[in-house]
């Protein structure tokens, strides 16, 4: 009880703690902390280097200079990522030498093709050479793709507690989705959180001929340099668990929900939507009881004009779930209900046309779109603080085994990262936000929406890319 009082006083005002609790420093001696066996000093595990976008052309040289200046071993991976931040951040992690070290990997189009070829070889010829495709743990059959992928990642599921990934969408969101799904299937019990980035993401560069791969790996078993630049994902397989909070940040709804009458997401088009409640009552009698509709683009512009919001700040939300699932509280409010896409174009006939790749490639609208809603960018400086409160409350109300993996009291994370994906979070979260070891800016946050405790049970297939969202990541040993 006295320890909690000292901790609260120190967090409130460290300078007055000595006056309130004389000699408190002597009570917190090293004898109270668990000691490691002799000769078991911490060793380097992995490092993260976040380089400002202005210096993305020098990402490789900056990474090598950081590696040499810090004396970082070349056998330990350094993941270099371009961030829209204004400051360079170099994060290093140590681990017990008895633990399994972290492993960095890269998955692009060539790697996916190689895994597919290896999977076909194992599926066809594996049993002939005495290779079993049956899992020893669950006695269930494994397909060749799963076995080939685990050989590529060089880790079995029991050795991976969590995964950090950084995606480059330069080669298309479809490639990132395939690579992320492969990692998720290989390690279904691991919590996966990441960030999407892209060369020239701040708008200043990214022209033709510019470097297309803002991700590098220095050191470790698999190094990715400038000569291997291409789209894909870079990941870190970590032995420890992580907790996360992923949800909307820096955006708010604009108007009510529309019912979609006609759409074709393969062609990036929303053609007609139903009128909203107020208009439906006004013109309902004119249509003889039929539901009135209007061109989607013209309806969107009507609402935007009424709120005096610039079109550049508008995002179009497509549903991730059905209305029934949302009404029964089976989804996470916010990022679990809507996928946001930037404002596009309005055609001559009034249809709305999405800009860039189709949402259909992101797994949305496979069976059609029934609802749509507009959002707008807004600054919310207190949103990330509420993430902390939500996570702390969930951890307090959950059994200790879900937080620390045992019945003992939950331990504190050794590092806390903040990922900001989109202009809303980037404007709401300061670069020097207190309480974080690193704040990284990108295009979108990758992960499961909502709160995920370190030992929560995860469902495969719910890893999504969330624009206008922030991610709070707590790393545990």
Short mmCIF file of C-alpha atoms in Angstrom, two decimals:
data_model
loop_
_atom_site.label_atom_id
_atom_site.label_comp_id
_atom_site.label_asym_id
_atom_site.label_seq_id
_atom_site.Cartn_x
_atom_site.Cartn_y
_atom_site.Cartn_z
CA UNK A 1 0.00 0.00 0.00
CA UNK A 2 2.84 2.39 0.81
CA UNK A 3 4.51 1.48 -2.47
CA UNK A 4 1.43 2.59 -4.38
CA UNK A 5 1.35 5.87 -2.47
CA UNK A 6 5.01 6.52 -3.26
CA UNK A 7 4.43 5.70 -6.91
CA UNK A 8 1.42 8.04 -7.11
CA UNK A 9 3.34 10.85 -5.45
CA UNK A 10 6.32 10.38 -7.75
CA UNK A 11 4.10 10.49 -10.85
CA UNK A 12 2.38 13.65 -9.57
CA UNK A 13 5.52 15.59 -8.59
CA UNK A 14 8.90 13.78 -8.45
CA UNK A 15 10.62 16.70 -6.71
CA UNK A 16 8.26 16.67 -3.72
CA UNK A 17 8.42 12.90 -3.20
CA UNK A 18 11.55 13.22 -1.04
CA UNK A 19 9.70 15.62 1.29
CA UNK A 20 6.58 13.49 1.55
CA UNK A 21 8.41 10.16 1.94
CA UNK A 22 11.90 10.67 3.40
CA UNK A 23 14.27 7.85 2.55
CA UNK A 24 11.95 6.31 -0.01
CA UNK A 25 14.82 5.62 -2.40
CA UNK A 26 16.46 3.28 0.10
CA UNK A 27 13.30 1.18 0.30
CA UNK A 28 13.47 0.46 -3.41
CA UNK A 29 16.80 -1.33 -3.47
CA UNK A 30 17.96 -3.91 -5.92
CA UNK A 31 17.34 -6.60 -3.28
CA UNK A 32 13.63 -6.29 -3.92
CA UNK A 33 14.00 -7.00 -7.63
CA UNK A 34 14.43 -10.48 -9.10
CA UNK A 35 18.08 -11.14 -9.84
CA UNK A 36 19.40 -12.92 -12.88
CA UNK A 37 21.90 -15.73 -12.60
CA UNK A 38 25.51 -14.73 -12.90
CA UNK A 39 26.72 -14.42 -16.45
CA UNK A 40 23.18 -13.88 -17.79
CA UNK A 41 23.42 -10.25 -18.87
CA UNK A 42 20.92 -8.96 -21.42
CA UNK A 43 21.90 -9.23 -25.06
CA UNK A 44 20.62 -7.23 -28.08
CA UNK A 45 17.33 -8.57 -29.46
CA UNK A 46 16.17 -6.17 -32.19
CA UNK A 47 16.16 -2.50 -33.12
CA UNK A 48 13.73 -0.15 -34.86
CA UNK A 49 14.94 2.91 -36.75
CA UNK A 50 12.32 5.45 -37.81
CA UNK A 51 13.69 7.99 -40.30
CA UNK A 52 11.86 11.24 -41.23
CA UNK A 53 10.33 11.29 -44.69
CA UNK A 54 12.59 14.15 -45.73
CA UNK A 55 15.59 11.78 -45.53
CA UNK A 56 13.98 8.70 -47.11
CA UNK A 57 16.50 8.69 -49.97
CA UNK A 58 19.24 8.16 -47.36
CA UNK A 59 17.43 5.47 -45.39
CA UNK A 60 20.08 2.82 -46.04
CA UNK A 61 23.07 5.03 -45.24
CA UNK A 62 21.42 6.41 -42.09
CA UNK A 63 20.70 2.87 -40.93
CA UNK A 64 24.30 1.78 -41.43
CA UNK A 65 25.61 4.86 -39.62
CA UNK A 66 23.29 4.17 -36.69
CA UNK A 67 24.44 0.55 -36.65
CA UNK A 68 28.11 1.53 -36.58
CA UNK A 69 27.76 4.44 -34.15
CA UNK A 70 25.82 2.38 -31.61
CA UNK A 71 28.02 -0.70 -31.96
CA UNK A 72 24.94 -2.76 -32.77
CA UNK A 73 25.88 -6.36 -33.69
CA UNK A 74 25.45 -7.19 -37.36
CA UNK A 75 23.88 -10.51 -36.42
CA UNK A 76 20.93 -8.72 -34.78
CA UNK A 77 18.27 -7.19 -37.07
CA UNK A 78 17.56 -3.47 -37.42
CA UNK A 79 14.27 -2.67 -39.13
CA UNK A 80 14.43 0.74 -40.84
CA UNK A 81 11.11 2.46 -41.60
CA UNK A 82 10.27 5.81 -43.18
CA UNK A 83 7.99 7.90 -40.98
CA UNK A 84 6.22 11.20 -41.63
CA UNK A 85 7.64 12.39 -38.31
CA UNK A 86 10.00 15.35 -38.04
CA UNK A 87 12.55 13.57 -35.84
CA UNK A 88 14.67 10.44 -36.12
CA UNK A 89 14.03 7.71 -33.53
CA UNK A 90 16.30 4.73 -32.82
CA UNK A 91 14.77 2.11 -30.48
CA UNK A 92 16.80 -0.83 -29.21
CA UNK A 93 15.54 -3.85 -27.27
CA UNK A 94 17.50 -6.27 -25.10
CA UNK A 95 16.53 -9.76 -24.03
CA UNK A 96 17.67 -12.59 -21.81
CA UNK A 97 20.16 -14.80 -23.68
CA UNK A 98 18.09 -17.83 -22.68
CA UNK A 99 15.11 -16.48 -24.67
CA UNK A 100 14.51 -17.09 -28.35
CA UNK A 101 15.82 -14.07 -30.30
CA UNK A 102 13.60 -11.93 -32.48
CA UNK A 103 13.61 -12.71 -36.20
CA UNK A 104 13.09 -10.19 -39.03
CA UNK A 105 11.64 -11.18 -42.39
CA UNK A 106 10.48 -9.67 -45.67
CA UNK A 107 7.61 -10.97 -47.82
CA UNK A 108 7.10 -9.60 -51.31
CA UNK A 109 5.83 -10.97 -54.60
CA UNK A 110 8.93 -13.12 -55.21
CA UNK A 111 8.75 -14.56 -51.71
CA UNK A 112 5.07 -15.42 -52.09
CA UNK A 113 5.79 -17.16 -55.40
CA UNK A 114 8.66 -19.12 -53.83
CA UNK A 115 6.45 -20.21 -50.92
CA UNK A 116 3.76 -21.33 -53.36
CA UNK A 117 6.23 -23.40 -55.37
CA UNK A 118 7.65 -24.97 -52.22
CA UNK A 119 4.13 -25.72 -51.00
CA UNK A 120 3.24 -27.51 -54.24
CA UNK A 121 6.47 -29.53 -54.01
CA UNK A 122 5.77 -30.56 -50.41
CA UNK A 123 2.16 -31.41 -51.11
CA UNK A 124 3.03 -33.61 -54.08
CA UNK A 125 6.30 -35.25 -53.05
CA UNK A 126 6.52 -34.83 -49.30
CA UNK A 127 4.92 -38.15 -48.28
CA UNK A 128 7.07 -40.05 -50.81
CA UNK A 129 10.22 -38.92 -48.99
CA UNK A 130 8.89 -39.57 -45.51
CA UNK A 131 7.81 -35.95 -44.80
CA UNK A 132 4.75 -35.92 -42.57
CA UNK A 133 2.08 -33.27 -43.14
CA UNK A 134 0.44 -33.97 -39.78
CA UNK A 135 0.93 -31.58 -36.86
CA UNK A 136 2.47 -33.35 -33.86
CA UNK A 137 0.73 -31.00 -31.42
CA UNK A 138 -2.87 -31.21 -32.68
CA UNK A 139 -2.61 -34.35 -34.83
CA UNK A 140 -4.35 -32.41 -37.60
CA UNK A 141 -3.35 -32.23 -41.23
CA UNK A 142 -1.35 -29.26 -42.48
CA UNK A 143 -1.39 -28.16 -46.07
CA UNK A 144 1.83 -27.58 -47.93
CA UNK A 145 1.45 -23.78 -47.88
CA UNK A 146 1.43 -23.66 -44.09
CA UNK A 147 4.47 -25.90 -43.80
CA UNK A 148 6.39 -24.02 -46.51
CA UNK A 149 5.60 -20.66 -44.91
CA UNK A 150 6.81 -21.77 -41.48
CA UNK A 151 10.01 -23.00 -43.05
CA UNK A 152 10.43 -19.59 -44.64
CA UNK A 153 9.80 -17.71 -41.38
CA UNK A 154 12.11 -20.11 -39.47
CA UNK A 155 9.91 -20.13 -36.37
CA UNK A 156 7.32 -22.57 -35.03
CA UNK A 157 4.09 -21.14 -33.56
CA UNK A 158 5.19 -21.82 -29.97
CA UNK A 159 8.22 -19.56 -30.39
CA UNK A 160 6.24 -16.52 -31.58
CA UNK A 161 4.26 -14.49 -29.08
CA UNK A 162 3.60 -11.36 -31.14
CA UNK A 163 4.44 -9.80 -34.49
CA UNK A 164 5.22 -6.24 -35.59
CA UNK A 165 4.80 -5.59 -39.31
CA UNK A 166 5.47 -2.59 -41.55
CA UNK A 167 3.85 -2.64 -44.98
CA UNK A 168 4.80 -0.90 -48.22
CA UNK A 169 1.73 -0.47 -50.43
CA UNK A 170 3.76 0.62 -53.47
CA UNK A 171 3.06 -2.71 -55.21
CA UNK A 172 -0.64 -2.69 -54.33
CA UNK A 173 -2.79 -3.33 -51.31
CA UNK A 174 -3.58 -6.82 -52.61
CA UNK A 175 0.01 -7.95 -52.11
CA UNK A 176 0.08 -6.56 -48.56
CA UNK A 177 -3.20 -8.30 -47.79
CA UNK A 178 -1.91 -11.67 -49.05
CA UNK A 179 1.35 -11.39 -47.11
CA UNK A 180 -0.40 -10.33 -43.89
CA UNK A 181 -2.94 -13.15 -44.20
CA UNK A 182 -0.11 -15.66 -44.63
CA UNK A 183 1.55 -14.46 -41.42
CA UNK A 184 -1.77 -14.56 -39.59
CA UNK A 185 -2.48 -18.13 -40.67
CA UNK A 186 1.00 -19.33 -39.68
CA UNK A 187 0.81 -17.78 -36.20
CA UNK A 188 -2.89 -17.60 -35.22
CA UNK A 189 -2.21 -17.10 -31.50
CA UNK A 190 0.09 -14.12 -31.99
CA UNK A 191 -1.19 -10.55 -31.81
CA UNK A 192 -0.25 -8.73 -35.04
CA UNK A 193 0.00 -4.94 -35.19
CA UNK A 194 1.68 -2.80 -37.83
CA UNK A 195 1.75 0.32 -39.95
CA UNK A 196 1.36 1.03 -43.65
CA UNK A 197 3.90 3.36 -45.16
CA UNK A 198 4.80 4.44 -48.67
CA UNK A 199 7.55 6.41 -50.40
CA UNK A 200 6.49 10.02 -50.77
CA UNK A 201 3.50 9.50 -48.44
CA UNK A 202 3.58 13.15 -47.35
CA UNK A 203 3.08 14.34 -50.91
CA UNK A 204 6.44 15.98 -51.42
CA UNK A 205 8.03 13.16 -53.44
CA UNK A 206 6.99 9.77 -54.71
CA UNK A 207 7.42 10.70 -58.38
CA UNK A 208 8.26 8.19 -61.08
CA UNK A 209 11.74 6.80 -60.62
CA UNK A 210 11.75 7.60 -56.91
CA UNK A 211 12.75 4.84 -54.49
CA UNK A 212 9.70 2.61 -54.14
CA UNK A 213 10.49 0.69 -50.98
CA UNK A 214 10.63 2.69 -47.71
CA UNK A 215 11.51 -0.39 -45.65
CA UNK A 216 14.90 -1.98 -45.02
CA UNK A 217 16.39 -4.70 -42.83
CA UNK A 218 20.02 -4.40 -41.71
CA UNK A 219 21.71 -7.30 -39.95
CA UNK A 220 20.12 -10.57 -38.96
CA UNK A 221 19.50 -13.62 -41.12
CA UNK A 222 17.60 -11.88 -43.92
CA UNK A 223 18.83 -8.46 -45.01
CA UNK A 224 16.85 -6.24 -47.40
CA UNK A 225 18.75 -3.37 -48.99
CA UNK A 226 18.05 -0.67 -51.56
CA UNK A 227 18.80 -3.07 -54.42
CA UNK A 228 15.91 -5.29 -53.27
CA UNK A 229 13.41 -2.44 -53.12
CA UNK A 230 9.87 -3.56 -53.90
CA UNK A 231 6.45 -3.65 -52.25
CA UNK A 232 5.63 -6.05 -49.45
CA UNK A 233 5.83 -6.30 -45.67
CA UNK A 234 8.73 -6.30 -43.24
CA UNK A 235 8.03 -8.02 -39.94
CA UNK A 236 9.53 -8.90 -36.59
CA UNK A 237 8.66 -12.22 -34.93
CA UNK A 238 8.92 -11.51 -31.20
CA UNK A 239 8.97 -14.19 -28.48
CA UNK A 240 7.09 -11.95 -26.02
CA UNK A 241 3.46 -10.91 -26.09
CA UNK A 242 2.04 -7.50 -26.85
CA UNK A 243 -1.14 -5.64 -25.99
CA UNK A 244 -2.77 -3.18 -28.36
CA UNK A 245 -5.54 -0.66 -28.85
CA UNK A 246 -6.53 0.15 -32.45
CA UNK A 247 -9.38 2.49 -33.31
CA UNK A 248 -10.36 5.72 -35.04
CA UNK A 249 -8.51 8.87 -34.09
CA UNK A 250 -8.83 12.36 -35.55
CA UNK A 251 -12.09 11.81 -37.45
CA UNK A 252 -15.81 12.15 -36.81
CA UNK A 253 -19.02 11.17 -38.65
CA UNK A 254 -20.44 13.59 -41.19
CA UNK A 255 -24.19 13.24 -41.66
CA UNK A 256 -26.30 10.09 -41.36
CA UNK A 257 -25.96 6.65 -42.90
CA UNK A 258 -27.11 6.14 -46.50
CA UNK A 259 -28.58 2.95 -47.90
CA UNK A 260 -26.76 1.93 -51.08
CA UNK A 261 -29.03 1.01 -53.98
CA UNK A 262 -26.54 0.39 -56.78
CA UNK A 263 -22.75 -0.03 -56.68
CA UNK A 264 -19.86 -1.77 -58.43
CA UNK A 265 -16.76 -1.79 -56.24
CA UNK A 266 -14.78 -3.70 -58.84
CA UNK A 267 -15.09 -0.57 -60.95
CA UNK A 268 -14.62 1.74 -57.89
CA UNK A 269 -18.14 3.16 -58.26
CA UNK A 270 -21.03 3.95 -55.94
CA UNK A 271 -23.91 4.85 -58.26
CA UNK A 272 -27.08 5.55 -56.27
CA UNK A 273 -28.01 5.80 -52.60
CA UNK A 274 -31.34 6.16 -50.81
CA UNK A 275 -32.39 9.53 -49.53
CA UNK A 276 -31.91 10.15 -45.82
CA UNK A 277 -34.84 10.22 -43.42
CA UNK A 278 -35.75 13.91 -43.70
CA UNK A 279 -35.73 13.92 -47.50
CA UNK A 280 -37.49 10.54 -47.66
CA UNK A 281 -40.49 11.94 -45.79
CA UNK A 282 -40.66 14.96 -48.07
CA UNK A 283 -40.66 13.12 -51.41
CA UNK A 284 -42.06 9.75 -50.32
CA UNK A 285 -45.56 10.45 -51.59
CA UNK A 286 -44.24 11.49 -55.02
CA UNK A 287 -42.82 7.99 -55.62
CA UNK A 288 -45.99 6.10 -54.74
CA UNK A 289 -44.52 4.41 -51.67
CA UNK A 290 -41.31 3.34 -53.40
CA UNK A 291 -37.99 4.20 -51.77
CA UNK A 292 -36.54 7.26 -53.52
CA UNK A 293 -32.88 7.29 -54.58
CA UNK A 294 -30.35 9.81 -55.86
CA UNK A 295 -26.84 9.76 -57.37
CA UNK A 296 -24.33 9.01 -54.64
CA UNK A 297 -21.82 11.72 -55.54
CA UNK A 298 -24.46 14.45 -55.63
CA UNK A 299 -25.87 13.35 -52.27
CA UNK A 300 -22.42 13.39 -50.72
CA UNK A 301 -21.72 16.88 -52.04
CA UNK A 302 -25.04 18.13 -50.69
CA UNK A 303 -24.11 17.11 -47.15
CA UNK A 304 -20.56 18.44 -47.54
CA UNK A 305 -21.82 21.81 -48.73
CA UNK A 306 -24.25 22.04 -45.80
CA UNK A 307 -21.41 21.56 -43.29
CA UNK A 308 -18.88 23.79 -45.12
CA UNK A 309 -16.29 21.02 -44.95
CA UNK A 310 -13.49 20.89 -47.57
CA UNK A 311 -13.69 17.81 -49.78
CA UNK A 312 -10.02 17.09 -49.06
CA UNK A 313 -10.98 16.40 -45.40
CA UNK A 314 -13.81 14.00 -46.30
CA UNK A 315 -13.54 10.21 -46.05
CA UNK A 316 -16.04 7.68 -47.36
CA UNK A 317 -16.83 4.84 -44.97
CA UNK A 318 -17.81 1.35 -46.16
CA UNK A 319 -19.15 -1.22 -43.66
CA UNK A 320 -16.93 -4.04 -42.44
CA UNK A 321 -19.90 -5.88 -40.93
CA UNK A 322 -23.63 -6.26 -41.42
CA UNK A 323 -26.19 -4.08 -39.68
CA UNK A 324 -27.33 -7.06 -37.63
CA UNK A 325 -23.82 -7.67 -36.24
CA UNK A 326 -23.48 -4.00 -35.36
CA UNK A 327 -26.87 -3.84 -33.61
CA UNK A 328 -26.04 -6.95 -31.57
CA UNK A 329 -22.72 -5.39 -30.43
CA UNK A 330 -20.64 -8.10 -32.08
CA UNK A 331 -18.23 -5.58 -33.58
CA UNK A 332 -15.89 -2.92 -32.22
CA UNK A 333 -17.51 0.53 -32.60
CA UNK A 334 -15.51 2.71 -34.93
CA UNK A 335 -12.75 0.90 -36.79
CA UNK A 336 -14.53 -2.42 -36.39
CA UNK A 337 -17.63 -1.10 -38.18
CA UNK A 338 -16.24 1.12 -40.97
CA UNK A 339 -13.33 1.13 -43.41
CA UNK A 340 -12.44 4.67 -44.50
CA UNK A 341 -11.27 5.73 -47.96
CA UNK A 342 -10.23 9.23 -49.08
CA UNK A 343 -12.51 11.43 -51.14
CA UNK A 344 -12.45 10.59 -54.84
CA UNK A 345 -14.30 11.99 -57.86
CA UNK A 346 -17.88 12.70 -58.90
CA UNK A 347 -18.69 11.56 -62.44
CA UNK A 348 -20.82 13.45 -64.95
CA UNK A 349 -23.92 11.42 -64.06
CA UNK A 350 -23.38 12.03 -60.34
CA UNK A 351 -21.84 8.71 -59.30
CA UNK A 352 -19.03 8.61 -56.76
CA UNK A 353 -15.72 7.11 -57.93
CA UNK A 354 -13.11 5.96 -55.40
CA UNK A 355 -9.56 7.18 -55.89
CA UNK A 356 -6.74 4.65 -56.17
CA UNK A 357 -7.20 0.92 -55.72
CA UNK A 358 -10.63 -0.55 -55.36
CA UNK A 359 -11.96 -1.35 -51.87
CA UNK A 360 -12.91 -4.70 -53.39
CA UNK A 361 -9.20 -5.62 -53.35
CA UNK A 362 -9.22 -4.93 -49.62
CA UNK A 363 -11.87 -7.60 -49.12
CA UNK A 364 -14.87 -5.26 -48.95
CA UNK A 365 -18.05 -5.44 -50.98
CA UNK A 366 -17.58 -9.05 -52.10
CA UNK A 367 -21.31 -9.63 -51.58
CA UNK A 368 -22.29 -6.04 -52.31
CA UNK A 369 -22.46 -2.84 -50.29
CA UNK A 370 -25.62 -1.96 -48.39
CA UNK A 371 -24.58 1.10 -46.36
CA UNK A 372 -22.23 4.06 -46.65
CA UNK A 373 -21.32 6.96 -44.38
CA UNK A 374 -19.13 10.05 -44.62
CA UNK A 375 -16.46 11.05 -42.11
CA UNK A 376 -14.30 14.13 -41.87
CA UNK A 377 -10.85 14.83 -40.45
CA UNK A 378 -10.83 16.54 -37.06
CA UNK A 379 -8.18 17.14 -34.40
CA UNK A 380 -8.73 15.24 -31.14
CA UNK A 381 -5.72 15.73 -28.86
CA UNK A 382 -7.28 13.72 -26.01
CA UNK A 383 -8.10 10.62 -28.03
CA UNK A 384 -4.80 8.82 -27.44
CA UNK A 385 -5.08 9.46 -23.69
CA UNK A 386 -8.46 7.72 -23.74
CA UNK A 387 -6.76 4.75 -25.42
CA UNK A 388 -4.60 4.44 -22.30
CA UNK A 389 -7.65 4.59 -20.03
CA UNK A 390 -9.57 2.02 -22.08
CA UNK A 391 -6.65 -0.41 -22.08
CA UNK A 392 -5.98 0.04 -18.34
CA UNK A 393 -9.64 -0.53 -17.49
CA UNK A 394 -9.82 -3.65 -19.67
CA UNK A 395 -6.64 -5.01 -18.08
CA UNK A 396 -7.97 -4.38 -14.56
CA UNK A 397 -11.29 -6.11 -15.25
CA UNK A 398 -9.69 -9.13 -16.94
CA UNK A 399 -8.10 -12.12 -15.19
CA UNK A 400 -4.34 -11.74 -14.57
CA UNK A 401 -3.69 -14.74 -16.83
CA UNK A 402 -4.87 -12.73 -19.87
CA UNK A 403 -2.45 -9.89 -19.09
CA UNK A 404 0.66 -11.62 -17.78
CA UNK A 405 0.13 -15.23 -18.85
CA UNK A 406 -0.02 -16.51 -15.26
CA UNK A 407 -2.07 -15.97 -12.10
CA UNK A 408 0.51 -13.54 -10.73
CA UNK A 409 0.09 -9.78 -10.85
CA UNK A 410 0.41 -8.33 -14.36
CA UNK A 411 3.79 -6.92 -15.29
CA UNK A 412 4.44 -3.58 -16.91
CA UNK A 413 5.41 -3.40 -20.61
CA UNK A 414 9.04 -2.75 -21.38
CA UNK A 415 8.17 -0.48 -24.32
CA UNK A 416 5.16 1.45 -25.60
CA UNK A 417 4.82 2.49 -29.24
CA UNK A 418 2.25 4.69 -30.94
CA UNK A 419 1.33 4.28 -34.62
CA UNK A 420 -0.63 7.05 -36.35
CA UNK A 421 -2.22 6.20 -39.70
CA UNK A 422 -3.71 9.06 -41.68
CA UNK A 423 -3.87 12.87 -41.50
CA UNK A 424 -6.33 12.85 -38.58
CA UNK A 425 -4.11 10.92 -36.14
CA UNK A 426 -0.99 12.71 -37.40
CA UNK A 427 -2.59 16.04 -36.51
CA UNK A 428 -3.92 14.80 -33.16
CA UNK A 429 -0.79 13.10 -31.80
CA UNK A 430 2.29 15.19 -31.08
CA UNK A 431 5.69 13.97 -32.21
CA UNK A 432 6.95 14.19 -28.62
CA UNK A 433 3.81 12.73 -27.05
CA UNK A 434 4.67 11.78 -23.43
CA UNK A 435 4.52 8.15 -22.39
CA UNK A 436 5.76 6.66 -25.67
CA UNK A 437 9.11 5.22 -26.64
CA UNK A 438 8.36 6.11 -30.28
CA UNK A 439 5.61 7.82 -32.28
CA UNK A 440 5.48 6.72 -35.93
CA UNK A 441 3.37 8.33 -38.65
CA UNK A 442 2.12 6.44 -41.70
CA UNK A 443 -0.89 5.93 -43.96
CA UNK A 444 -2.89 3.34 -42.00
CA UNK A 445 -2.66 1.08 -38.94
CA UNK A 446 -2.76 -2.69 -39.40
CA UNK A 447 -4.23 -4.92 -36.72
CA UNK A 448 -7.31 -6.14 -34.94
CA UNK A 449 -9.72 -3.33 -34.06
CA UNK A 450 -10.38 -2.61 -30.42
CA UNK A 451 -8.48 -3.74 -27.33
CA UNK A 452 -6.28 -6.84 -27.40
CA UNK A 453 -4.65 -8.01 -24.18
CA UNK A 454 -1.34 -9.92 -24.36
CA UNK A 455 -2.92 -13.34 -23.83
CA UNK A 456 -6.30 -12.80 -25.48
CA UNK A 457 -7.64 -15.47 -27.80
CA UNK A 458 -7.55 -14.20 -31.37
CA UNK A 459 -9.60 -15.25 -34.37
CA UNK A 460 -7.81 -15.75 -37.67
CA UNK A 461 -8.80 -13.48 -40.53
CA UNK A 462 -9.64 -10.31 -38.61
CA UNK A 463 -6.40 -8.42 -39.39
CA UNK A 464 -7.41 -5.28 -41.30
CA UNK A 465 -5.94 -2.00 -42.49
CA UNK A 466 -7.45 1.02 -40.73
CA UNK A 467 -7.14 4.53 -42.16
CA UNK A 468 -7.67 7.53 -39.89
CA UNK A 469 -6.77 5.32 -36.92
CA UNK A 470 -4.16 5.14 -34.22
CA UNK A 471 -2.55 2.11 -32.61
CA UNK A 472 -1.21 1.84 -29.09
CA UNK A 473 1.25 -1.05 -28.72
CA UNK A 474 2.58 -2.34 -25.39
CA UNK A 475 5.47 -4.82 -25.65
CA UNK A 476 5.93 -7.40 -22.90
CA UNK A 477 8.76 -9.80 -22.21
#
